[in-house]
Every structure is written in C-alpha cells, then in structure tokens.
C-alpha cells in the first residue's frame, strides 16, 4: 500500500509526520499522523499507542494540542493518530450538515445500513488495516496500546473489549461510555446500525464489559465541569458496569476540568506512563 507523505516536522528530537493512503476498508483516501521518537532512528522497534480523537476532530487535534511529544520521546513511544471518519466527495455525510454524525463522526464502528455501510467501517480500519500499514512501514514492535477522547474514548474502549489480546494497554479521556443510552449514541447507532437496539450492544462499552473475557486495566479521566458529563458521557454507568464485571478500572473525576484539550494536556503524561509501563 502506497504512503504519500504530506508533512514532516522535527519535534523533541523525533519526527511528527502526516501521510495519506488509499483505504480498501473505507473505500476512500485516508490521512493519519505518526510521532516517531528519537529511538526510532536508532534501530529500535518501539511500542505504539493508537490515539482516537473525538467528534469533529482530525488527526491534527491531538498532535498539535495534547503536548504528548516530549514525554513520548523520553519513553520511546510511537503515537499514531488516525482521522475520525472516512472523507471525500464520495463519502456521504449528515444530510442536514450536523456536526455529530457522518463526516468527522464515524464512531469507530462498522456500519451495516445504507448509504453508510460502504465507507463507515472505522472499527476494522483502526483495529486491522491501519496497524498492518504501520507495522509494514515503521519500526514498531508487536506491543500496542489504545486511547482516545470522547467519541474516541468510546472507540478505544470498544476496540480493546472486542479484540482481546490485541492491545496491552487501554485508557480514555471523557469517553462516551454508554452510547445505547445517550443522544449522540442513539442518533449514530440508529443510522449506522439500524433500529434493532439489540445490535447496538456490540458497540457499547457498558454492555461489552459484562461479557469481556480479558480484564485489561482501564485508566479513565473525566472533568467534573464537562458540559457533556451528565447527558452524553455517563461515567457512573461505566463505573457500575466495571464493578459488576469485576473489571479493573481507575476512574478519576478531575475537579474544575472541562471537555477541552486543556484537560487532555493536563493529564496526558499520566496516560503515556500508564501505557509505557504496560507496553514495556
């Protein structure tokens, strides 16, 4: 698969690079970013952390705003940030131009309903196609972690729970934990997956926890001044589901923090260390 380099910047002794490639899974061109720490030029094969961003975001938000490069360079951790949905003139978006569905809002699932099913298969892209591409072209080991924010936090939790053994570390910032029972999830799932709510359980963290065969420890941070806390994110549902399943969860409610990248940047070091400890 051909990679087209779009940009390249030196950062904390390593390199931040953006690439475009043709995705067979999504039937469109896709862009992703990768941070390669200095150790990548020294012949080492390094663990990789996949970061999944939230609604309306692209690969650029995390790489530019999270402040993750400095510690990733110290830890020898490669970071890969894909886009949040398929893109292109051939990809259908929300018919009303809404920001919480369609372009920028792939929800990291595999759509089954038309006209979405052809392109909106972000789960298979994140779990299978993109890692195969990364592992064929960059000096990565077989150690993988996954994290994300909001819709991307939902994606990270679901990807790990649906694919035991695929990842060795897991965390999330302000994830949508129970999309079966929140407006964002109900809108997206009804369109991508159809009206049969029993099919939605396959993409809901709280539902998946009850059946999880792997007890991969989860680190989750949530700001208590997040505007979406009560209506969309529902960390209390995640806590209850983890407790019922006896699944290891560290859920930290951070006083005064909202949903923004100021919040992510404040605690990203804790998450990078969480991943590095497990991946090394």
GROMACS .gro file of C-alpha atoms in nm:
model
  280
    1UNK     CA    1   0.000   0.000   0.000
    2UNK     CA    2   0.145   0.335  -0.107
    3UNK     CA    3   0.202   0.606   0.154
    4UNK     CA    4   0.214   0.971   0.047
    5UNK     CA    5   0.400   1.192   0.293
    6UNK     CA    6   0.211   1.518   0.343
    7UNK     CA    7   0.429   1.692   0.603
    8UNK     CA    8   0.722   1.636   0.835
    9UNK     CA    9   0.828   1.837   1.143
   10UNK     CA   10   1.109   1.780   1.391
   11UNK     CA   11   0.974   1.758   1.747
   12UNK     CA   12   1.167   1.683   2.070
   13UNK     CA   13   1.436   1.501   1.878
   14UNK     CA   14   1.186   1.289   1.686
   15UNK     CA   15   0.955   1.346   1.390
   16UNK     CA   16   0.589   1.426   1.351
   17UNK     CA   17   0.473   1.309   1.008
   18UNK     CA   18   0.141   1.304   0.823
   19UNK     CA   19   0.053   1.058   0.549
   20UNK     CA   20  -0.224   0.989   0.301
   21UNK     CA   21  -0.312   0.642   0.171
   22UNK     CA   22  -0.594   0.462  -0.005
   23UNK     CA   23  -0.803   0.259   0.237
   24UNK     CA   24  -0.957  -0.059   0.099
   25UNK     CA   25  -1.171  -0.097   0.412
   26UNK     CA   26  -1.321   0.253   0.389
   27UNK     CA   27  -1.316   0.286   0.009
   28UNK     CA   28  -1.161   0.632   0.021
   29UNK     CA   29  -0.835   0.814   0.083
   30UNK     CA   30  -0.740   0.848   0.449
   31UNK     CA   31  -0.493   1.063   0.639
   32UNK     CA   32  -0.311   0.974   0.961
   33UNK     CA   33  -0.033   1.122   1.172
   34UNK     CA   34   0.255   0.943   1.341
   35UNK     CA   35   0.502   1.066   1.601
   36UNK     CA   36   0.836   0.884   1.580
   37UNK     CA   37   1.055   0.943   1.888
   38UNK     CA   38   1.436   0.969   1.855
   39UNK     CA   39   1.482   0.597   1.931
   40UNK     CA   40   1.307   0.514   1.603
   41UNK     CA   41   1.620   0.629   1.416
   42UNK     CA   42   1.846   0.412   1.630
   43UNK     CA   43   1.725   0.075   1.505
   44UNK     CA   44   1.488   0.003   1.794
   45UNK     CA   45   1.145  -0.150   1.739
   46UNK     CA   46   0.913   0.050   1.962
   47UNK     CA   47   0.567   0.005   2.113
   48UNK     CA   48   0.287   0.205   1.954
   49UNK     CA   49  -0.004   0.394   2.108
   50UNK     CA   50  -0.309   0.446   1.887
   51UNK     CA   51  -0.499   0.766   1.970
   52UNK     CA   52  -0.862   0.805   1.861
   53UNK     CA   53  -0.999   1.158   1.854
   54UNK     CA   54  -1.350   1.288   1.916
   55UNK     CA   55  -1.637   1.437   1.722
   56UNK     CA   56  -1.540   1.694   1.453
   57UNK     CA   57  -1.167   1.628   1.507
   58UNK     CA   58  -0.900   1.500   1.268
   59UNK     CA   59  -0.552   1.355   1.324
   60UNK     CA   60  -0.420   1.707   1.382
   61UNK     CA   61  -0.600   1.797   1.706
   62UNK     CA   62  -0.414   1.559   1.934
   63UNK     CA   63  -0.073   1.602   1.775
   64UNK     CA   64  -0.088   1.981   1.795
   65UNK     CA   65  -0.271   2.036   2.126
   66UNK     CA   66  -0.208   1.747   2.364
   67UNK     CA   67   0.160   1.815   2.434
   68UNK     CA   68   0.240   1.444   2.414
   69UNK     CA   69   0.560   1.451   2.207
   70UNK     CA   70   0.805   1.544   2.483
   71UNK     CA   71   0.726   1.253   2.712
   72UNK     CA   72   0.672   1.013   2.421
   73UNK     CA   73   1.027   1.096   2.315
   74UNK     CA   74   1.158   1.018   2.662
   75UNK     CA   75   0.959   0.694   2.686
   76UNK     CA   76   1.038   0.574   2.335
   77UNK     CA   77   0.671   0.552   2.243
   78UNK     CA   78   0.538   0.584   1.888
   79UNK     CA   79   0.197   0.754   1.863
   80UNK     CA   80  -0.040   0.703   1.570
   81UNK     CA   81  -0.347   0.925   1.526
   82UNK     CA   82  -0.596   0.835   1.251
   83UNK     CA   83  -0.880   1.054   1.128
   84UNK     CA   84  -1.223   1.025   1.291
   85UNK     CA   85  -1.419   0.911   0.986
   86UNK     CA   86  -1.389   0.838   0.616
   87UNK     CA   87  -1.355   1.150   0.400
   88UNK     CA   88  -1.404   1.256   0.041
   89UNK     CA   89  -1.666   1.369  -0.206
   90UNK     CA   90  -1.782   1.009  -0.250
   91UNK     CA   91  -1.845   0.964   0.126
   92UNK     CA   92  -2.196   1.055   0.248
   93UNK     CA   93  -2.225   1.293   0.543
   94UNK     CA   94  -2.517   1.404   0.754
   95UNK     CA   95  -2.798   1.511   0.517
   96UNK     CA   96  -2.865   1.816   0.734
   97UNK     CA   97  -2.499   1.907   0.777
   98UNK     CA   98  -2.499   1.827   1.151
   99UNK     CA   99  -2.162   1.803   1.327
  100UNK     CA  100  -2.238   1.495   1.537
  101UNK     CA  101  -2.296   1.243   1.257
  102UNK     CA  102  -2.125   1.146   0.932
  103UNK     CA  103  -1.803   1.323   0.835
  104UNK     CA  104  -1.588   1.361   1.146
  105UNK     CA  105  -1.820   1.131   1.340
  106UNK     CA  106  -1.750   0.771   1.242
  107UNK     CA  107  -1.799   0.636   1.598
  108UNK     CA  108  -1.537   0.366   1.535
  109UNK     CA  109  -1.793   0.102   1.440
  110UNK     CA  110  -1.876  -0.099   1.128
  111UNK     CA  111  -2.194   0.037   0.974
  112UNK     CA  112  -2.448  -0.209   0.838
  113UNK     CA  113  -2.707   0.031   0.693
  114UNK     CA  114  -2.707   0.213   0.359
  115UNK     CA  115  -2.573   0.452   0.248
  116UNK     CA  116  -2.318   0.425   0.530
  117UNK     CA  117  -2.209   0.060   0.509
  118UNK     CA  118  -1.968   0.102   0.216
  119UNK     CA  119  -1.748   0.361   0.385
  120UNK     CA  120  -1.816   0.375   0.759
  121UNK     CA  121  -1.611   0.079   0.883
  122UNK     CA  122  -1.382   0.264   1.118
  123UNK     CA  123  -1.355  -0.028   1.360
  124UNK     CA  124  -1.195  -0.256   1.102
  125UNK     CA  125  -0.978   0.032   0.983
  126UNK     CA  126  -0.844   0.112   1.332
  127UNK     CA  127  -0.806  -0.246   1.452
  128UNK     CA  128  -0.682  -0.418   1.135
  129UNK     CA  129  -0.597  -0.212   0.828
  130UNK     CA  130  -0.414   0.081   0.985
  131UNK     CA  131  -0.198  -0.131   1.223
  132UNK     CA  132  -0.099  -0.357   0.933
  133UNK     CA  133   0.007  -0.046   0.742
  134UNK     CA  134   0.200   0.091   1.040
  135UNK     CA  135   0.371  -0.240   1.110
  136UNK     CA  136   0.480  -0.274   0.748
  137UNK     CA  137   0.629   0.076   0.721
  138UNK     CA  138   0.753   0.190   1.063
  139UNK     CA  139   0.984   0.044   1.332
  140UNK     CA  140   0.711  -0.074   1.568
  141UNK     CA  141   0.706  -0.381   1.790
  142UNK     CA  142   0.405  -0.606   1.844
  143UNK     CA  143   0.310  -0.413   2.161
  144UNK     CA  144   0.003  -0.195   2.110
  145UNK     CA  145  -0.190   0.043   2.334
  146UNK     CA  146  -0.505   0.239   2.257
  147UNK     CA  147  -0.652   0.559   2.397
  148UNK     CA  148  -0.884   0.839   2.292
  149UNK     CA  149  -1.111   1.128   2.382
  150UNK     CA  150  -1.491   1.149   2.390
  151UNK     CA  151  -1.615   0.960   2.081
  152UNK     CA  152  -1.255   0.840   2.052
  153UNK     CA  153  -1.259   0.728   2.413
  154UNK     CA  154  -1.565   0.521   2.327
  155UNK     CA  155  -1.372   0.386   2.028
  156UNK     CA  156  -1.067   0.294   2.234
  157UNK     CA  157  -1.268   0.108   2.498
  158UNK     CA  158  -1.476  -0.078   2.240
  159UNK     CA  159  -1.177  -0.172   2.021
  160UNK     CA  160  -0.998  -0.323   2.320
  161UNK     CA  161  -1.303  -0.503   2.459
  162UNK     CA  162  -1.399  -0.651   2.122
  163UNK     CA  163  -1.046  -0.771   2.045
  164UNK     CA  164  -0.893  -0.944   2.347
  165UNK     CA  165  -0.516  -0.983   2.318
  166UNK     CA  166  -0.488  -0.715   2.051
  167UNK     CA  167  -0.383  -0.439   2.290
  168UNK     CA  168  -0.168  -0.447   2.601
  169UNK     CA  169  -0.283  -0.112   2.746
  170UNK     CA  170  -0.601   0.096   2.749
  171UNK     CA  171  -0.710   0.442   2.861
  172UNK     CA  172  -0.958   0.716   2.776
  173UNK     CA  173  -1.041   1.081   2.838
  174UNK     CA  174  -1.411   1.168   2.890
  175UNK     CA  175  -1.535   0.868   2.688
  176UNK     CA  176  -1.891   0.815   2.570
  177UNK     CA  177  -1.934   0.510   2.793
  178UNK     CA  178  -2.294   0.407   2.730
  179UNK     CA  179  -2.396   0.513   2.376
  180UNK     CA  180  -2.702   0.286   2.396
  181UNK     CA  181  -2.847   0.545   2.633
  182UNK     CA  182  -2.727   0.888   2.522
  183UNK     CA  183  -2.836   1.123   2.240
  184UNK     CA  184  -2.508   1.106   2.045
  185UNK     CA  185  -2.505   0.729   2.050
  186UNK     CA  186  -2.875   0.685   1.976
  187UNK     CA  187  -2.852   0.912   1.673
  188UNK     CA  188  -2.539   0.748   1.534
  189UNK     CA  189  -2.633   0.388   1.610
  190UNK     CA  190  -2.986   0.413   1.469
  191UNK     CA  191  -2.846   0.536   1.137
  192UNK     CA  192  -2.528   0.328   1.111
  193UNK     CA  193  -2.671   0.006   1.259
  194UNK     CA  194  -3.049   0.027   1.216
  195UNK     CA  195  -3.332   0.040   1.467
  196UNK     CA  196  -3.274  -0.301   1.630
  197UNK     CA  197  -3.121  -0.193   1.962
  198UNK     CA  198  -3.001  -0.545   2.038
  199UNK     CA  199  -2.738  -0.495   1.764
  200UNK     CA  200  -2.617  -0.181   1.934
  201UNK     CA  201  -2.485  -0.375   2.233
  202UNK     CA  202  -2.189  -0.492   2.023
  203UNK     CA  203  -2.061  -0.131   2.026
  204UNK     CA  204  -2.145  -0.024   2.382
  205UNK     CA  205  -1.870  -0.033   2.646
  206UNK     CA  206  -2.103  -0.098   2.938
  207UNK     CA  207  -2.267  -0.390   2.757
  208UNK     CA  208  -1.934  -0.534   2.643
  209UNK     CA  209  -1.789  -0.525   2.994
  210UNK     CA  210  -2.043  -0.779   3.112
  211UNK     CA  211  -1.908  -1.032   2.861
  212UNK     CA  212  -1.538  -0.938   2.846
  213UNK     CA  213  -1.302  -1.237   2.855
  214UNK     CA  214  -0.996  -1.017   2.912
  215UNK     CA  215  -0.954  -0.792   3.217
  216UNK     CA  216  -0.733  -0.524   3.063
  217UNK     CA  217  -0.697  -0.244   3.323
  218UNK     CA  218  -0.863   0.083   3.218
  219UNK     CA  219  -0.748   0.433   3.314
  220UNK     CA  220  -1.021   0.692   3.257
  221UNK     CA  221  -1.007   1.064   3.334
  222UNK     CA  222  -1.319   1.281   3.338
  223UNK     CA  223  -1.355   1.652   3.415
  224UNK     CA  224  -1.635   1.746   3.654
  225UNK     CA  225  -1.709   2.071   3.464
  226UNK     CA  226  -1.758   1.890   3.134
  227UNK     CA  227  -2.071   2.022   2.962
  228UNK     CA  228  -2.146   1.672   2.829
  229UNK     CA  229  -2.089   1.488   3.158
  230UNK     CA  230  -2.448   1.408   3.253
  231UNK     CA  231  -2.627   1.387   2.919
  232UNK     CA  232  -2.371   1.214   2.696
  233UNK     CA  233  -2.073   1.064   2.881
  234UNK     CA  234  -2.221   0.893   3.189
  235UNK     CA  235  -1.905   0.783   3.375
  236UNK     CA  236  -2.123   0.648   3.655
  237UNK     CA  237  -2.259   0.388   3.411
  238UNK     CA  238  -1.903   0.281   3.328
  239UNK     CA  239  -1.814   0.255   3.695
  240UNK     CA  240  -2.122   0.044   3.770
  241UNK     CA  241  -2.059  -0.187   3.473
  242UNK     CA  242  -1.693  -0.235   3.564
  243UNK     CA  243  -1.782  -0.307   3.926
  244UNK     CA  244  -2.044  -0.563   3.825
  245UNK     CA  245  -1.799  -0.736   3.590
  246UNK     CA  246  -1.508  -0.710   3.839
  247UNK     CA  247  -1.313  -0.537   3.563
  248UNK     CA  248  -1.016  -0.324   3.678
  249UNK     CA  249  -1.098   0.045   3.632
  250UNK     CA  250  -0.927   0.358   3.761
  251UNK     CA  251  -1.182   0.636   3.710
  252UNK     CA  252  -1.061   0.980   3.812
  253UNK     CA  253  -1.307   1.271   3.832
  254UNK     CA  254  -1.089   1.579   3.790
  255UNK     CA  255  -1.222   1.891   3.966
  256UNK     CA  256  -1.263   2.202   3.754
  257UNK     CA  257  -1.176   2.047   3.416
  258UNK     CA  258  -1.398   2.059   3.108
  259UNK     CA  259  -1.407   1.864   2.779
  260UNK     CA  260  -1.129   2.053   2.603
  261UNK     CA  261  -0.768   1.984   2.512
  262UNK     CA  262  -0.663   2.189   2.814
  263UNK     CA  263  -0.800   1.893   3.012
  264UNK     CA  264  -0.623   1.637   2.795
  265UNK     CA  265  -0.291   1.822   2.805
  266UNK     CA  266  -0.312   1.840   3.184
  267UNK     CA  267  -0.321   1.462   3.229
  268UNK     CA  268  -0.169   1.318   2.912
  269UNK     CA  269   0.160   1.241   3.089
  270UNK     CA  270  -0.020   1.011   3.332
  271UNK     CA  271  -0.174   0.824   3.041
  272UNK     CA  272   0.151   0.794   2.848
  273UNK     CA  273   0.322   0.650   3.154
  274UNK     CA  274   0.028   0.412   3.206
  275UNK     CA  275   0.073   0.283   2.853
  276UNK     CA  276   0.453   0.273   2.859
  277UNK     CA  277   0.452   0.068   3.179
  278UNK     CA  278   0.228  -0.196   3.022
  279UNK     CA  279   0.389  -0.190   2.677
  280UNK     CA  280   0.746  -0.228   2.801
   0.00000   0.00000   0.00000
